[in-house]
Amino acid sequence: MKTALITGITGQDGSYLTEHLLAKGYAIHGLVRRASMFNRSRIDHLRSPGDGPGRTPGSQQGTTVAPSDRLVLHYGDLADLTSVRRLLKKVSPNEVYHLAGQSHVGLSFEIPEVTCQENGMATLGLLEAMRDLDYPVRFYHAASSEMFGSPQATPQSEATAFNPVNPYGCAKAFATQLCHVYRNSYGLFACSGIAYNHESPRRGENFVTRKITLAAARIKAGRQAALHLGNLEAQRDWGYAPEYVTAMWQMLQTEKPLDCVLATGRLCSIREFAMAAFKEVGLELKFEGRGEAEVGRRTDTGAVVIRVDPRYYRPADSTHLVGDASLARQTLGWAPKTIGTDVARLMARADWATMSEPGKSQTD
Ligand code: G4F
């Protein structure tokens, strides 16, 4: 039985990756930070009944994986490397998936130091800890399209130069370069998945996709009046998170370590995403110019009005981030199937199903 250690196991990707690895027969150890509130709703359905407190009732949508005693959570913190080193020694993982870190790009302008600590320096600490292991370990680092920022080529591939435009992208570029150094200098099997936006019904509510699909369901249910969004013209290369975690695992099964762009190759604007999501729940959208519309008001035709709110503008927004995933296709046989507005429809359906199902929590 293979053993994996996952940092960031309670997040969207961590939860899908855990399902994927449990189905493949792995023993999984997850690193969790202590907090006053339990934040494990995305993985509670995978934990065996005896595995401690903090369980959230309800089950995750779309999962067929049963609870397992092959999943064990450990308290630790990437800011406390002694705890991480101790855990590595204790569980001796064959594979380490490093998904933890401050993942909100807009927020990285507000808390740049924490962002760089968590995404940059913590990765360096993990690399150092793995360098000292006396057996070979395979390491996946969650890199990001944000490293390309204002890209020097479109679409971007593994050969495109990094040109980040925010602290988050800088930290990811730093960590990715360090993975190269540890691979080339110490022979560590370190891979960076250069993932473009990948979404799901488990996405956090402060990312634009989930903010939109939750609003569509809530407005439809009469539980929300307003939706404020930032830059509607921004475009993203959106895929579906469960498909991306498959590629993460595949990257650690190759003969030689490699970096791979994980992307759909298609752009979709926030406006298009919102229109598809609202249409899926039977609502028509009307966009009005900045400041002109009354938020959430239904027009004479019954359409919902979206208001552009400058509070959600970023000091700089990445542009033309669209990936060329040819290498992933050739080496892993990986190809995303759920793309752009497909993702919007799937997420809106899931949020509406949750909203209209009595007794079901919205975080289930
Ligand atoms: O949903 P977002 O916050 O995602 P963003 O910034 O693209 O970052 C995500 O994808 C990256 C690539 O995989 C990851 F590295 C990163 O960790 C994260 O998962 O924003 C998407 C776009 C931006 O252009 C933003 O300006 O949506 C625009 N936007 C417009 N209105 C908004 C809003 N973003 C947010 N969060 N909230 C808004 O109201």
Short mmCIF file of C-alpha atoms and ligand atoms in Angstrom, two decimals:
data_model
loop_
_atom_site.label_atom_id
_atom_site.label_comp_id
_atom_site.label_asym_id
_atom_site.label_seq_id
_atom_site.Cartn_x
_atom_site.Cartn_y
_atom_site.Cartn_z
CA MET A 1 0.00 0.00 0.00
CA LYS A 2 1.37 3.42 -0.95
CA THR A 3 1.30 6.24 1.56
CA ALA A 4 0.64 9.89 0.73
CA LEU A 5 0.95 13.02 2.81
CA ILE A 6 -1.27 15.92 1.77
CA THR A 7 -0.89 19.50 2.94
CA GLY A 8 -4.04 21.54 2.36
CA ILE A 9 -6.18 18.40 2.65
CA THR A 10 -9.24 20.34 3.85
CA GLY A 11 -9.38 22.50 0.72
CA GLN A 12 -11.19 21.89 -2.55
CA ASP A 13 -8.29 20.10 -4.26
CA GLY A 14 -7.21 18.30 -1.09
CA SER A 15 -10.65 16.77 -0.68
CA TYR A 16 -10.90 15.55 -4.28
CA LEU A 17 -7.34 14.27 -4.23
CA THR A 18 -8.08 12.36 -1.02
CA GLU A 19 -11.05 10.68 -2.71
CA HIS A 20 -8.91 9.84 -5.72
CA LEU A 21 -6.10 8.33 -3.65
CA LEU A 22 -8.44 6.42 -1.32
CA ALA A 23 -10.05 4.85 -4.38
CA LYS A 24 -6.55 3.83 -5.53
CA GLY A 25 -5.90 2.09 -2.19
CA TYR A 26 -3.50 4.62 -0.63
CA ALA A 27 -3.08 5.30 3.06
CA ILE A 28 -3.44 9.05 3.45
CA HIS A 29 -2.12 11.40 6.07
CA GLY A 30 -3.38 14.95 6.08
CA LEU A 31 -1.72 17.90 7.73
CA VAL A 32 -4.27 20.19 9.39
CA ARG A 33 -3.77 23.46 11.20
CA ARG A 34 -5.32 23.87 14.60
CA ALA A 35 -8.07 26.47 14.61
CA SER A 36 -10.85 27.39 17.01
CA MET A 37 -13.41 26.16 14.48
CA PHE A 38 -13.21 22.85 12.64
CA ASN A 39 -12.89 23.39 8.91
CA ARG A 40 -13.20 19.86 7.63
CA SER A 41 -16.57 19.82 5.97
CA ARG A 42 -15.05 18.86 2.60
CA ILE A 43 -13.46 15.67 3.96
CA ASP A 44 -15.71 14.67 6.84
CA HIS A 45 -17.55 12.19 4.64
CA LEU A 46 -14.22 10.37 4.11
CA ARG A 47 -13.27 10.00 7.76
CA SER A 48 -14.10 6.84 9.65
CA PRO A 49 -16.53 7.30 12.57
CA GLY A 50 -13.79 6.72 15.15
CA ASP A 51 -11.54 9.45 13.79
CA GLY A 52 -12.01 12.18 16.36
CA PRO A 53 -14.27 15.16 16.80
CA GLY A 54 -15.28 18.00 14.52
CA ARG A 55 -17.38 16.07 12.06
CA THR A 56 -19.90 18.05 10.01
CA PRO A 57 -23.16 16.24 9.34
CA GLY A 58 -24.19 15.62 5.74
CA SER A 59 -22.32 14.26 2.76
CA GLN A 60 -20.44 15.79 -0.14
CA GLN A 61 -22.27 15.87 -3.42
CA GLY A 62 -21.16 13.57 -6.17
CA THR A 63 -18.85 11.37 -4.14
CA THR A 64 -18.96 7.61 -4.18
CA VAL A 65 -16.02 7.10 -1.85
CA ALA A 66 -16.83 5.53 1.51
CA PRO A 67 -15.38 6.68 4.85
CA SER A 68 -12.04 5.05 5.47
CA ASP A 69 -9.66 4.33 8.31
CA ARG A 70 -6.92 4.78 5.70
CA LEU A 71 -7.35 8.53 6.16
CA VAL A 72 -5.63 10.03 9.21
CA LEU A 73 -5.38 13.71 10.09
CA HIS A 74 -2.47 15.20 12.01
CA TYR A 75 -2.13 18.58 13.61
CA GLY A 76 0.82 20.49 12.26
CA ASP A 77 1.73 23.74 10.62
CA LEU A 78 4.03 24.59 7.75
CA ALA A 79 5.19 27.56 9.81
CA ASP A 80 6.43 25.03 12.38
CA LEU A 81 8.83 22.90 10.40
CA THR A 82 9.78 20.73 13.33
CA SER A 83 6.21 19.41 13.37
CA VAL A 84 6.42 18.72 9.63
CA ARG A 85 9.77 16.95 9.87
CA ARG A 86 8.46 14.83 12.73
CA LEU A 87 5.37 13.90 10.72
CA LEU A 88 7.44 12.98 7.66
CA LYS A 89 9.56 10.70 9.84
CA LYS A 90 6.51 9.16 11.47
CA VAL A 91 4.46 8.35 8.36
CA SER A 92 7.27 7.90 5.75
CA PRO A 93 5.15 8.89 2.76
CA ASN A 94 5.99 7.71 -0.75
CA GLU A 95 4.32 10.81 -2.16
CA VAL A 96 3.83 14.31 -0.77
CA TYR A 97 1.19 16.58 -2.29
CA HIS A 98 1.77 20.15 -1.24
CA LEU A 99 -1.50 22.02 -1.78
CA ALA A 100 -1.56 24.28 1.30
CA GLY A 101 -1.15 28.03 1.23
CA GLN A 102 -2.93 31.36 0.92
CA SER A 103 -4.69 30.86 -2.41
CA HIS A 104 -6.62 34.09 -2.95
CA VAL A 105 -4.91 36.33 -5.49
CA GLY A 106 -6.83 39.51 -4.61
CA LEU A 107 -6.10 38.99 -0.91
CA SER A 108 -2.39 38.59 -1.65
CA PHE A 109 -2.27 42.37 -2.20
CA GLU A 110 -3.61 42.85 1.34
CA ILE A 111 -1.44 40.22 3.07
CA PRO A 112 1.64 39.87 0.85
CA GLU A 113 3.98 38.72 3.61
CA VAL A 114 1.72 35.89 4.79
CA THR A 115 1.16 34.93 1.16
CA CYS A 116 4.89 34.71 0.49
CA GLN A 117 5.56 32.88 3.76
CA GLU A 118 2.87 30.28 3.14
CA ASN A 119 3.36 29.79 -0.59
CA GLY A 120 7.07 30.48 -0.90
CA MET A 121 9.07 29.90 2.26
CA ALA A 122 6.91 27.00 3.48
CA THR A 123 7.59 25.17 0.22
CA LEU A 124 11.31 25.73 0.72
CA GLY A 125 11.01 24.32 4.23
CA LEU A 126 9.27 21.21 2.91
CA LEU A 127 11.90 20.76 0.19
CA GLU A 128 14.63 20.97 2.82
CA ALA A 129 12.84 18.45 5.04
CA MET A 130 12.49 16.03 2.12
CA ARG A 131 16.10 16.50 1.12
CA ASP A 132 17.07 15.09 4.52
CA LEU A 133 14.96 11.93 4.19
CA ASP A 134 16.98 8.76 3.78
CA TYR A 135 14.65 7.24 1.20
CA PRO A 136 13.26 8.58 -2.11
CA VAL A 137 10.03 10.56 -1.91
CA ARG A 138 7.98 12.07 -4.72
CA PHE A 139 6.79 15.65 -4.34
CA TYR A 140 3.93 17.50 -6.05
CA HIS A 141 3.92 21.29 -5.76
CA ALA A 142 0.73 23.18 -6.61
CA ALA A 143 2.06 25.92 -8.89
CA SER A 144 -0.23 28.33 -10.73
CA SER A 145 -0.96 30.10 -13.99
CA GLU A 146 -0.56 33.29 -11.94
CA MET A 147 3.19 32.87 -12.37
CA PHE A 148 2.70 34.03 -15.96
CA GLY A 149 0.74 37.12 -14.81
CA SER A 150 1.07 39.39 -17.79
CA PRO A 151 2.16 36.62 -20.13
CA GLN A 152 4.88 36.88 -22.70
CA ALA A 153 3.17 34.34 -24.97
CA THR A 154 -0.37 33.09 -25.51
CA PRO A 155 -1.23 30.31 -24.85
CA GLN A 156 1.34 29.61 -22.15
CA SER A 157 3.34 26.41 -21.90
CA GLU A 158 6.04 25.08 -19.57
CA ALA A 159 8.54 27.09 -21.67
CA THR A 160 6.84 30.48 -21.15
CA ALA A 161 8.78 32.91 -18.95
CA PHE A 162 7.29 33.83 -15.58
CA ASN A 163 6.04 37.41 -15.29
CA PRO A 164 3.81 37.57 -12.19
CA VAL A 165 1.74 40.68 -11.46
CA ASN A 166 0.77 40.03 -7.84
CA PRO A 167 2.40 38.77 -4.62
CA TYR A 168 0.69 35.39 -4.99
CA GLY A 169 2.20 34.82 -8.44
CA CYS A 170 5.63 35.93 -7.19
CA ALA A 171 5.51 33.44 -4.31
CA LYS A 172 4.45 30.59 -6.60
CA ALA A 173 7.21 31.44 -9.10
CA PHE A 174 9.77 31.44 -6.27
CA ALA A 175 8.59 28.03 -5.03
CA THR A 176 8.51 26.57 -8.55
CA GLN A 177 12.07 27.69 -9.24
CA LEU A 178 13.16 26.14 -5.95
CA CYS A 179 11.58 22.82 -7.02
CA HIS A 180 13.79 23.01 -10.13
CA VAL A 181 16.84 23.65 -7.96
CA TYR A 182 16.12 20.70 -5.66
CA ARG A 183 15.41 18.48 -8.64
CA ASN A 184 18.61 19.45 -10.47
CA SER A 185 20.92 19.78 -7.47
CA TYR A 186 19.78 16.97 -5.18
CA GLY A 187 17.90 14.65 -7.54
CA LEU A 188 14.61 15.15 -5.66
CA PHE A 189 11.57 13.92 -7.58
CA ALA A 190 9.84 17.32 -7.45
CA CYS A 191 7.08 18.28 -9.90
CA SER A 192 5.10 21.49 -10.24
CA GLY A 193 1.62 21.36 -11.70
CA ILE A 194 1.05 24.75 -13.34
CA ALA A 195 -2.68 24.66 -12.84
CA TYR A 196 -5.08 27.17 -14.35
CA ASN A 197 -8.33 27.95 -12.56
CA HIS A 198 -10.16 24.80 -11.57
CA GLU A 199 -13.49 25.02 -9.84
CA SER A 200 -16.23 22.88 -8.33
CA PRO A 201 -19.17 22.99 -5.93
CA ARG A 202 -16.55 22.77 -3.17
CA ARG A 203 -14.87 26.01 -4.21
CA GLY A 204 -14.54 28.65 -1.47
CA GLU A 205 -17.18 31.35 -1.56
CA ASN A 206 -14.75 34.22 -2.11
CA PHE A 207 -13.65 32.99 -5.54
CA VAL A 208 -15.67 34.49 -8.33
CA THR A 209 -17.15 31.28 -9.72
CA ARG A 210 -18.65 30.08 -6.45
CA LYS A 211 -19.70 33.58 -5.52
CA ILE A 212 -21.71 33.66 -8.75
CA THR A 213 -23.23 30.18 -8.56
CA LEU A 214 -24.22 30.57 -4.90
CA ALA A 215 -25.76 33.95 -5.69
CA ALA A 216 -27.74 32.44 -8.57
CA ALA A 217 -29.19 29.79 -6.25
CA ARG A 218 -29.82 32.23 -3.40
CA ILE A 219 -31.43 34.89 -5.60
CA LYS A 220 -33.62 32.21 -7.15
CA ALA A 221 -34.64 31.07 -3.66
CA GLY A 222 -35.31 34.67 -2.60
CA ARG A 223 -32.57 34.48 0.02
CA GLN A 224 -30.22 37.04 -1.52
CA ALA A 225 -30.97 40.35 -3.15
CA ALA A 226 -27.64 41.54 -4.42
CA LEU A 227 -24.62 40.38 -6.37
CA HIS A 228 -21.63 42.71 -6.51
CA LEU A 229 -18.83 41.73 -8.84
CA GLY A 230 -15.55 43.28 -9.92
CA ASN A 231 -14.04 43.09 -13.38
CA LEU A 232 -16.64 41.37 -15.57
CA GLU A 233 -14.44 41.44 -18.64
CA ALA A 234 -11.65 39.44 -17.01
CA GLN A 235 -11.25 36.07 -18.67
CA ARG A 236 -10.07 32.83 -17.19
CA ASP A 237 -9.24 29.32 -18.39
CA TRP A 238 -11.67 27.40 -16.18
CA GLY A 239 -11.69 23.65 -15.70
CA TYR A 240 -13.23 21.21 -13.23
CA ALA A 241 -11.22 20.44 -10.07
CA PRO A 242 -11.80 16.63 -9.87
CA GLU A 243 -10.21 16.31 -13.33
CA TYR A 244 -7.16 18.31 -12.19
CA VAL A 245 -6.41 16.16 -9.14
CA THR A 246 -6.18 13.15 -11.45
CA ALA A 247 -3.36 14.91 -13.28
CA MET A 248 -1.62 15.70 -9.98
CA TRP A 249 -1.51 12.02 -9.15
CA GLN A 250 -0.46 11.07 -12.69
CA MET A 251 2.45 13.51 -12.53
CA LEU A 252 3.93 11.58 -9.62
CA GLN A 253 3.64 8.25 -11.47
CA THR A 254 5.93 9.22 -14.36
CA GLU A 255 9.45 7.93 -14.86
CA LYS A 256 11.10 11.33 -14.56
CA PRO A 257 9.93 14.41 -12.68
CA LEU A 258 8.40 17.13 -14.81
CA ASP A 259 6.41 20.35 -14.66
CA CYS A 260 3.11 20.38 -16.54
CA VAL A 261 0.62 23.03 -17.53
CA LEU A 262 -2.87 21.86 -16.53
CA ALA A 263 -5.42 23.87 -18.47
CA THR A 264 -8.38 23.66 -20.83
CA GLY A 265 -6.92 26.01 -23.46
CA ARG A 266 -10.18 28.00 -23.61
CA LEU A 267 -11.02 31.43 -22.24
CA CYS A 268 -14.34 32.44 -20.76
CA SER A 269 -15.21 35.83 -19.26
CA ILE A 270 -16.77 36.44 -15.85
CA ARG A 271 -19.80 37.82 -17.73
CA GLU A 272 -20.21 34.61 -19.79
CA PHE A 273 -19.73 32.45 -16.70
CA ALA A 274 -22.39 34.41 -14.79
CA MET A 275 -24.87 34.27 -17.67
CA ALA A 276 -24.52 30.50 -17.96
CA ALA A 277 -24.88 30.00 -14.19
CA PHE A 278 -28.00 32.15 -13.85
CA LYS A 279 -29.57 30.62 -16.95
CA GLU A 280 -29.06 27.17 -15.46
CA VAL A 281 -31.35 28.08 -12.56
CA GLY A 282 -33.84 29.77 -14.87
CA LEU A 283 -32.84 33.41 -14.33
CA GLU A 284 -31.98 35.92 -16.98
CA LEU A 285 -29.19 38.40 -16.26
CA LYS A 286 -28.92 42.02 -17.19
CA PHE A 287 -25.66 43.90 -16.77
CA GLU A 288 -25.79 47.60 -16.21
CA GLY A 289 -22.96 50.11 -16.23
CA ARG A 290 -20.93 50.92 -13.18
CA GLY A 291 -23.03 52.56 -10.46
CA GLU A 292 -26.17 52.82 -12.58
CA ALA A 293 -28.11 49.81 -11.47
CA GLU A 294 -29.86 49.07 -8.27
CA VAL A 295 -28.25 45.92 -7.09
CA GLY A 296 -30.18 42.68 -7.47
CA ARG A 297 -33.29 44.50 -8.68
CA ARG A 298 -35.43 42.50 -11.06
CA THR A 299 -36.17 44.42 -14.24
CA ASP A 300 -39.62 44.60 -15.87
CA THR A 301 -38.71 41.46 -17.78
CA GLY A 302 -37.81 39.68 -14.54
CA ALA A 303 -34.06 39.75 -15.24
CA VAL A 304 -31.61 40.02 -12.34
CA VAL A 305 -29.34 43.05 -12.48
CA ILE A 306 -25.66 42.60 -11.62
CA ARG A 307 -23.75 45.58 -10.40
CA VAL A 308 -20.08 46.19 -11.03
CA ASP A 309 -18.49 47.16 -7.75
CA PRO A 310 -15.02 48.74 -7.83
CA ARG A 311 -14.29 47.26 -4.39
CA TYR A 312 -13.62 43.98 -6.17
CA TYR A 313 -11.19 45.43 -8.67
CA ARG A 314 -7.56 44.45 -8.11
CA PRO A 315 -4.57 46.79 -8.28
CA ALA A 316 -3.48 44.64 -11.24
CA ASP A 317 -5.35 41.75 -12.84
CA SER A 318 -3.71 38.95 -14.81
CA THR A 319 -4.66 38.95 -18.46
CA HIS A 320 -4.83 36.34 -21.23
CA LEU A 321 -4.05 33.46 -18.96
CA VAL A 322 -4.81 30.51 -21.18
CA GLY A 323 -2.79 27.33 -21.06
CA ASP A 324 -1.38 24.90 -23.59
CA ALA A 325 -1.63 21.50 -21.91
CA SER A 326 0.00 19.55 -24.78
CA LEU A 327 2.72 18.14 -22.53
CA ALA A 328 0.15 16.80 -20.05
CA ARG A 329 -1.78 15.28 -22.94
CA GLN A 330 1.32 13.64 -24.43
CA THR A 331 2.99 12.41 -21.25
CA LEU A 332 0.02 11.69 -18.99
CA GLY A 333 -2.77 11.19 -21.51
CA TRP A 334 -4.62 13.88 -19.56
CA ALA A 335 -7.31 16.01 -21.19
CA PRO A 336 -9.92 18.11 -19.39
CA LYS A 337 -13.53 17.47 -20.36
CA THR A 338 -15.52 20.03 -18.36
CA ILE A 339 -14.72 23.51 -19.60
CA GLY A 340 -15.77 27.13 -18.92
CA THR A 341 -19.55 27.44 -19.05
CA ASP A 342 -19.92 23.65 -18.48
CA VAL A 343 -18.35 24.29 -15.08
CA ALA A 344 -20.72 27.21 -14.46
CA ARG A 345 -23.75 25.06 -15.19
CA LEU A 346 -22.53 22.15 -13.08
CA MET A 347 -21.80 24.42 -10.09
CA ALA A 348 -25.07 26.34 -10.36
CA ARG A 349 -27.01 23.05 -10.51
CA ALA A 350 -25.21 21.78 -7.42
CA ASP A 351 -25.82 24.98 -5.46
CA TRP A 352 -29.46 25.07 -6.44
CA ALA A 353 -29.91 21.38 -5.54
CA THR A 354 -28.41 22.05 -2.11
CA MET A 355 -30.51 25.17 -1.62
CA SER A 356 -33.75 23.46 -2.57
CA GLU A 357 -33.08 20.30 -0.54
CA PRO A 358 -34.58 20.79 2.93
CA GLY A 359 -32.23 20.32 5.86
CA LYS A 360 -29.06 20.25 3.79
CA SER A 361 -26.31 22.63 4.85
CA GLN A 362 -24.80 24.85 2.16
CA THR A 363 -21.31 23.78 3.12
CA ASP A 364 -22.08 20.09 2.72
O1 G4F B 1 -11.95 33.59 -8.75
P1 G4F B 1 -10.75 34.45 -8.65
O2 G4F B 1 -10.52 35.10 -7.33
O3 G4F B 1 -9.51 33.53 -9.09
P2 G4F B 1 -8.03 33.89 -9.57
O4 G4F B 1 -7.60 35.21 -9.08
O5 G4F B 1 -7.96 33.68 -11.04
O6 G4F B 1 -7.16 32.77 -8.81
C1 G4F B 1 -7.52 31.40 -8.75
O7 G4F B 1 -6.96 30.70 -9.83
C2 G4F B 1 -5.52 30.69 -9.87
C3 G4F B 1 -5.07 29.89 -11.08
O8 G4F B 1 -5.37 28.54 -10.91
C4 G4F B 1 -4.97 30.09 -8.58
F1 G4F B 1 -3.61 30.10 -8.62
C5 G4F B 1 -5.48 30.87 -7.40
O9 G4F B 1 -5.06 30.25 -6.19
C6 G4F B 1 -7.01 30.85 -7.43
O10 G4F B 1 -7.45 29.53 -7.28
O11 G4F B 1 -10.80 35.61 -9.74
C7 G4F B 1 -10.95 35.33 -11.10
C8 G4F B 1 -11.19 36.61 -11.87
C9 G4F B 1 -10.19 37.73 -11.59
O12 G4F B 1 -9.84 38.34 -12.81
C10 G4F B 1 -10.97 38.74 -10.74
O13 G4F B 1 -10.53 40.08 -10.92
O14 G4F B 1 -12.46 37.14 -11.49
C11 G4F B 1 -12.36 38.55 -11.31
N1 G4F B 1 -13.44 38.95 -10.43
C12 G4F B 1 -14.45 39.78 -10.80
N2 G4F B 1 -15.28 39.97 -9.77
C13 G4F B 1 -13.60 38.60 -9.15
C14 G4F B 1 -14.79 39.25 -8.73
N3 G4F B 1 -12.89 37.80 -8.33
C15 G4F B 1 -13.35 37.62 -7.06
N4 G4F B 1 -12.67 36.79 -6.22
N5 G4F B 1 -14.50 38.26 -6.60
C16 G4F B 1 -15.24 39.09 -7.40
O15 G4F B 1 -16.26 39.64 -6.99
#
